[in-house]
Structures are given as structure tokens and as C-alpha cells.
Amino acid sequence: MKARSLQDLQAIRKQVAERERIAREEAAARAAEKKRTEAEKNLFQRATGPVHKLREHGKVHHPPEPVAPVPAQRQLDDQRVLKESISDEFDASTLLEVDEALSFRRPGVGIDVTRKLRRGHWSIQAEIDLHGLRTDDAREALADFIREAARQGLRCLRVVHGKGLGSPGKTPVLKGKVHGWLVQKNEVMAFVQARGDEGGAGALVVLLRPAA
């Protein structure tokens, strides 16, 4: 800055003096802040006392092993399959009515139900043919058939098991097993031997419980 007169020179001196004053005040403020910070640091150190490094203990800290997830859905599926499973060892002969048709009705179901089944009171809505299947395959197929029919809300079914004419000794092995399997299914209310035009001795007409 260039002074052109005495007045200009005096003004310049005042500006320089003011700047120097401000600089001294700022320096003093910074020094005071630094001193205060150091005082607080010393106060903390005096309060906590001397710090010593812990001695090595030689132990290794292992993170806990994650807990294996519980296959809840698989357990539920296994329980359902076990609940719905049917056995070959079940003897249904003592539960069948002693008549030419060897019909069955669950306790609490009136005798009129089996009479209506024989007369075709309910229309057959679906059927399965087990004839010619091995025992294990027939049992699984029948269980799936009953379960799916109940899921769809069907009431009247036909199960074809054959007359056993092709079996050794012409003994209807599958027929007796089908009786036992059906008795074990809670969905089944009753069943009767089919009429002649529906399969006769080689088939059953099955009535399921009404949908809840």
C-alpha cells in the first residue's frame, strides 16, 4: 500500500497496528486453549493412575461355533408322513361287517351309510387302479390317492384292487391289504364292495369324511 499524504500514512499505521493486535489476541487464545487441553489430559492421567500392559496369558480365544440350523420343516414333514403311514401288519378283519361284501364303517357311522354306498347314493368322483402293482407301490399309491382326494374335498371314490386271479394260488392278497390300509386312514368313513357293474369283488367303493 502506497501513501500519498501524511493522512494516508497515519491510516496505514492504524491498520497495521489493528492487524497486529488481532494476531496477538488470536495467538493468546490458541495458547490458552492448548494449556486447557493439556490440563484436562493431565487431570485424566492423574485420575486413572499409571497404566501397565497386561501380561501375556498364553490363552487363545476361539469364537463360538455357530448353532446348526434346525430343519423344522423337514421334521414337520417327517411327522406328517409318519402320522399318515399305513402298516401291512394291521388286521382289519375284526372290524369288517360279517356279510358277503365285507363292508366297513367307522364307529359312530350309521349302518344306513353302507347301505347307501351299495345302492350308489353317492356318485363316484375319482378312482385308482392298484391291480398289478407290488405291495409297497400299491400302499404308497393308495395313501397318496386318499390324501389328495381329501384335500380336494371329494367324498366318494373307487379303489380297484383286483380279484387276485393272477396271483399264485389265485389268492387275492392285495384285496385283504387294501382293506387294512383303508381302515387305518382317518379320512375313510366307510367302504363296501363295488356292485357288479363297478368292479364287483375286485373293487371297493369308499366314502370319505366331509371337508371341514
Short mmCIF file of C-alpha atoms in Angstrom, two decimals:
data_model
loop_
_atom_site.label_atom_id
_atom_site.label_comp_id
_atom_site.label_asym_id
_atom_site.label_seq_id
_atom_site.Cartn_x
_atom_site.Cartn_y
_atom_site.Cartn_z
CA MET A 1 0.00 0.00 0.00
CA LYS A 2 1.46 3.39 -1.06
CA ALA A 3 0.83 6.56 0.98
CA ARG A 4 0.20 9.72 -0.92
CA SER A 5 -0.05 12.00 2.08
CA LEU A 6 0.55 12.17 5.83
CA GLN A 7 -3.03 11.27 6.47
CA ASP A 8 -2.72 8.16 4.32
CA LEU A 9 0.41 7.14 6.24
CA GLN A 10 -1.35 7.50 9.57
CA ALA A 11 -4.26 5.41 8.34
CA ILE A 12 -1.90 2.69 7.16
CA ARG A 13 -0.18 2.60 10.55
CA LYS A 14 -3.52 2.23 12.29
CA GLN A 15 -4.49 -0.68 10.04
CA VAL A 16 -1.16 -2.43 10.66
CA ALA A 17 -1.46 -1.89 14.40
CA GLU A 18 -5.02 -3.28 14.40
CA ARG A 19 -3.94 -6.38 12.49
CA GLU A 20 -1.06 -6.95 14.90
CA ARG A 21 -3.43 -6.64 17.86
CA ILE A 22 -5.85 -9.15 16.37
CA ALA A 23 -3.00 -11.55 15.64
CA ARG A 24 -1.74 -11.27 19.25
CA GLU A 25 -5.24 -11.94 20.63
CA GLU A 26 -5.68 -14.99 18.38
CA ALA A 27 -2.26 -16.32 19.41
CA ALA A 28 -3.10 -15.80 23.07
CA ALA A 29 -6.44 -17.62 22.61
CA ARG A 30 -4.73 -20.59 20.94
CA ALA A 31 -2.15 -20.76 23.72
CA ALA A 32 -4.89 -20.70 26.37
CA GLU A 33 -6.83 -23.48 24.59
CA LYS A 34 -3.71 -25.61 24.33
CA LYS A 35 -2.97 -25.06 28.01
CA ARG A 36 -6.52 -26.01 28.97
CA THR A 37 -6.34 -29.20 26.87
CA GLU A 38 -3.06 -30.20 28.46
CA ALA A 39 -4.54 -29.58 31.90
CA GLU A 40 -7.51 -31.83 31.19
CA LYS A 41 -5.23 -34.55 29.83
CA ASN A 42 -3.07 -34.39 32.93
CA LEU A 43 -6.17 -34.47 35.11
CA PHE A 44 -7.36 -37.71 33.39
CA GLN A 45 -3.95 -39.32 33.77
CA ARG A 46 -3.82 -38.38 37.46
CA ALA A 47 -7.32 -39.81 37.95
CA THR A 48 -6.60 -43.13 36.22
CA GLY A 49 -3.12 -43.60 37.57
CA PRO A 50 -0.28 -45.33 35.80
CA VAL A 51 -1.20 -47.76 33.03
CA HIS A 52 0.55 -51.11 32.71
CA LYS A 53 0.30 -53.60 29.87
CA LEU A 54 -1.33 -56.88 30.82
CA ARG A 55 0.90 -59.87 30.94
CA GLU A 56 0.52 -62.49 28.23
CA HIS A 57 -1.67 -65.39 29.48
CA GLY A 58 -1.00 -67.75 26.58
CA LYS A 59 -4.71 -68.47 26.02
CA VAL A 60 -6.37 -68.38 22.63
CA HIS A 61 -9.88 -67.06 22.38
CA HIS A 62 -11.93 -69.05 19.89
CA PRO A 63 -15.18 -67.59 18.57
CA PRO A 64 -18.22 -69.69 19.49
CA GLU A 65 -19.26 -72.18 16.86
CA PRO A 66 -22.47 -71.21 15.09
CA VAL A 67 -25.51 -73.23 16.09
CA ALA A 68 -26.60 -75.59 13.34
CA PRO A 69 -29.99 -74.59 11.91
CA VAL A 70 -32.87 -76.79 12.98
CA PRO A 71 -34.61 -78.37 9.96
CA ALA A 72 -38.04 -77.54 11.35
CA GLN A 73 -39.92 -78.02 8.08
CA ARG A 74 -38.27 -81.38 7.49
CA GLN A 75 -39.23 -82.52 10.97
CA LEU A 76 -42.82 -81.48 10.36
CA ASP A 77 -42.84 -83.33 7.05
CA ASP A 78 -41.40 -86.45 8.70
CA GLN A 79 -44.03 -86.28 11.44
CA ARG A 80 -46.79 -85.89 8.86
CA VAL A 81 -45.54 -88.85 6.84
CA LEU A 82 -45.26 -90.96 9.99
CA LYS A 83 -48.78 -89.96 11.03
CA GLU A 84 -50.18 -90.78 7.61
CA SER A 85 -48.24 -94.02 7.17
CA ILE A 86 -50.16 -97.28 6.98
CA SER A 87 -48.98 -100.71 8.03
CA ASP A 88 -49.22 -104.08 6.31
CA GLU A 89 -49.48 -105.79 9.68
CA PHE A 90 -52.82 -104.24 10.58
CA ASP A 91 -55.59 -106.86 10.73
CA ALA A 92 -58.86 -105.27 9.61
CA SER A 93 -60.86 -108.50 9.55
CA THR A 94 -62.26 -107.95 13.05
CA LEU A 95 -63.55 -104.51 12.03
CA LEU A 96 -65.34 -105.58 8.86
CA GLU A 97 -69.03 -106.34 8.89
CA VAL A 98 -69.80 -110.01 8.53
CA ASP A 99 -71.66 -110.08 5.24
CA GLU A 100 -70.99 -111.13 1.69
CA ALA A 101 -69.48 -107.73 0.90
CA LEU A 102 -67.14 -107.42 3.91
CA SER A 103 -68.04 -103.75 4.30
CA PHE A 104 -66.61 -101.32 6.85
CA ARG A 105 -67.98 -98.32 8.70
CA ARG A 106 -66.14 -96.39 11.33
CA PRO A 107 -67.60 -96.34 14.87
CA GLY A 108 -70.32 -93.72 15.08
CA VAL A 109 -71.24 -94.06 11.42
CA GLY A 110 -74.76 -95.39 10.94
CA ILE A 111 -75.50 -98.62 9.09
CA ASP A 112 -77.55 -96.63 6.60
CA VAL A 113 -74.29 -95.18 5.25
CA THR A 114 -73.04 -98.54 3.98
CA ARG A 115 -76.49 -99.30 2.59
CA LYS A 116 -76.44 -96.05 0.63
CA LEU A 117 -72.96 -96.81 -0.63
CA ARG A 118 -74.13 -100.17 -2.02
CA ARG A 119 -77.09 -98.52 -3.72
CA GLY A 120 -74.95 -95.85 -5.38
CA HIS A 121 -76.32 -92.96 -3.34
CA TRP A 122 -73.03 -91.06 -3.82
CA SER A 123 -71.60 -90.64 -7.29
CA ILE A 124 -68.05 -91.92 -7.72
CA GLN A 125 -65.81 -88.86 -8.20
CA ALA A 126 -62.40 -90.49 -8.66
CA GLU A 127 -60.82 -93.93 -8.80
CA ILE A 128 -57.44 -95.63 -8.58
CA ASP A 129 -56.42 -98.97 -10.08
CA LEU A 130 -53.93 -100.85 -7.91
CA HIS A 131 -54.27 -104.07 -9.84
CA GLY A 132 -50.87 -105.45 -10.83
CA LEU A 133 -48.83 -103.18 -8.51
CA ARG A 134 -46.36 -104.53 -5.98
CA THR A 135 -47.46 -104.25 -2.36
CA ASP A 136 -45.17 -101.33 -1.47
CA ASP A 137 -46.12 -99.41 -4.59
CA ALA A 138 -49.82 -100.08 -4.07
CA ARG A 139 -49.70 -98.94 -0.43
CA GLU A 140 -47.95 -95.69 -1.32
CA ALA A 141 -50.21 -95.01 -4.28
CA LEU A 142 -53.35 -95.57 -2.21
CA ALA A 143 -52.15 -93.29 0.59
CA ASP A 144 -51.38 -90.51 -1.89
CA PHE A 145 -54.73 -91.02 -3.62
CA ILE A 146 -56.74 -90.77 -0.39
CA ARG A 147 -54.77 -87.73 0.80
CA GLU A 148 -55.21 -85.84 -2.47
CA ALA A 149 -58.91 -86.71 -2.71
CA ALA A 150 -59.50 -85.44 0.83
CA ARG A 151 -57.57 -82.26 0.00
CA GLN A 152 -59.86 -81.67 -2.99
CA GLY A 153 -62.96 -82.27 -0.88
CA LEU A 154 -64.02 -85.44 -2.76
CA ARG A 155 -66.38 -87.82 -0.96
CA CYS A 156 -66.90 -91.00 -2.98
CA LEU A 157 -64.03 -92.98 -4.53
CA ARG A 158 -63.48 -96.34 -6.18
CA VAL A 159 -60.40 -98.41 -5.39
CA VAL A 160 -59.70 -101.26 -7.80
CA HIS A 161 -57.54 -103.96 -6.19
CA GLY A 162 -58.28 -106.90 -8.47
CA LYS A 163 -59.64 -110.35 -7.69
CA GLY A 164 -56.27 -112.00 -7.33
CA LEU A 165 -56.84 -114.39 -10.22
CA GLY A 166 -53.28 -113.80 -11.45
CA SER A 167 -51.67 -114.32 -8.04
CA PRO A 168 -50.01 -117.60 -7.01
CA GLY A 169 -52.78 -119.93 -5.85
CA LYS A 170 -55.26 -117.34 -7.14
CA THR A 171 -55.37 -115.82 -3.63
CA PRO A 172 -56.44 -112.15 -3.52
CA VAL A 173 -53.51 -110.92 -1.40
CA LEU A 174 -53.82 -107.26 -2.36
CA LYS A 175 -57.53 -107.22 -1.62
CA GLY A 176 -57.03 -108.01 2.06
CA LYS A 177 -54.22 -105.49 2.37
CA VAL A 178 -56.32 -102.74 0.81
CA HIS A 179 -58.99 -103.37 3.42
CA GLY A 180 -56.43 -102.95 6.19
CA TRP A 181 -54.90 -99.84 4.65
CA LEU A 182 -58.25 -98.10 4.25
CA VAL A 183 -59.29 -98.85 7.82
CA GLN A 184 -56.13 -97.11 9.03
CA LYS A 185 -56.88 -93.89 7.12
CA ASN A 186 -58.81 -91.45 9.29
CA GLU A 187 -60.25 -89.81 6.18
CA VAL A 188 -62.20 -93.01 5.40
CA MET A 189 -65.69 -93.20 6.93
CA ALA A 190 -66.83 -96.41 5.29
CA PHE A 191 -66.36 -98.69 2.30
CA VAL A 192 -68.23 -101.54 0.63
CA GLN A 193 -67.55 -103.99 -2.15
CA ALA A 194 -68.44 -102.47 -5.50
CA ARG A 195 -71.52 -103.56 -7.41
CA GLY A 196 -71.06 -105.92 -10.31
CA ASP A 197 -71.12 -103.14 -12.87
CA GLU A 198 -68.50 -101.19 -10.84
CA GLY A 199 -65.94 -103.96 -10.46
CA GLY A 200 -67.64 -106.38 -8.10
CA ALA A 201 -65.27 -108.35 -5.87
CA GLY A 202 -62.29 -106.65 -7.49
CA ALA A 203 -63.07 -103.15 -6.25
CA LEU A 204 -64.30 -101.12 -3.30
CA VAL A 205 -66.45 -98.01 -3.09
CA VAL A 206 -65.03 -95.72 -0.41
CA LEU A 207 -66.72 -92.81 1.39
CA LEU A 208 -64.52 -90.07 2.82
CA ARG A 209 -65.33 -87.67 5.63
CA PRO A 210 -66.85 -84.37 4.51
CA ALA A 211 -64.41 -81.48 4.26
CA ALA A 212 -64.07 -79.48 7.45
#
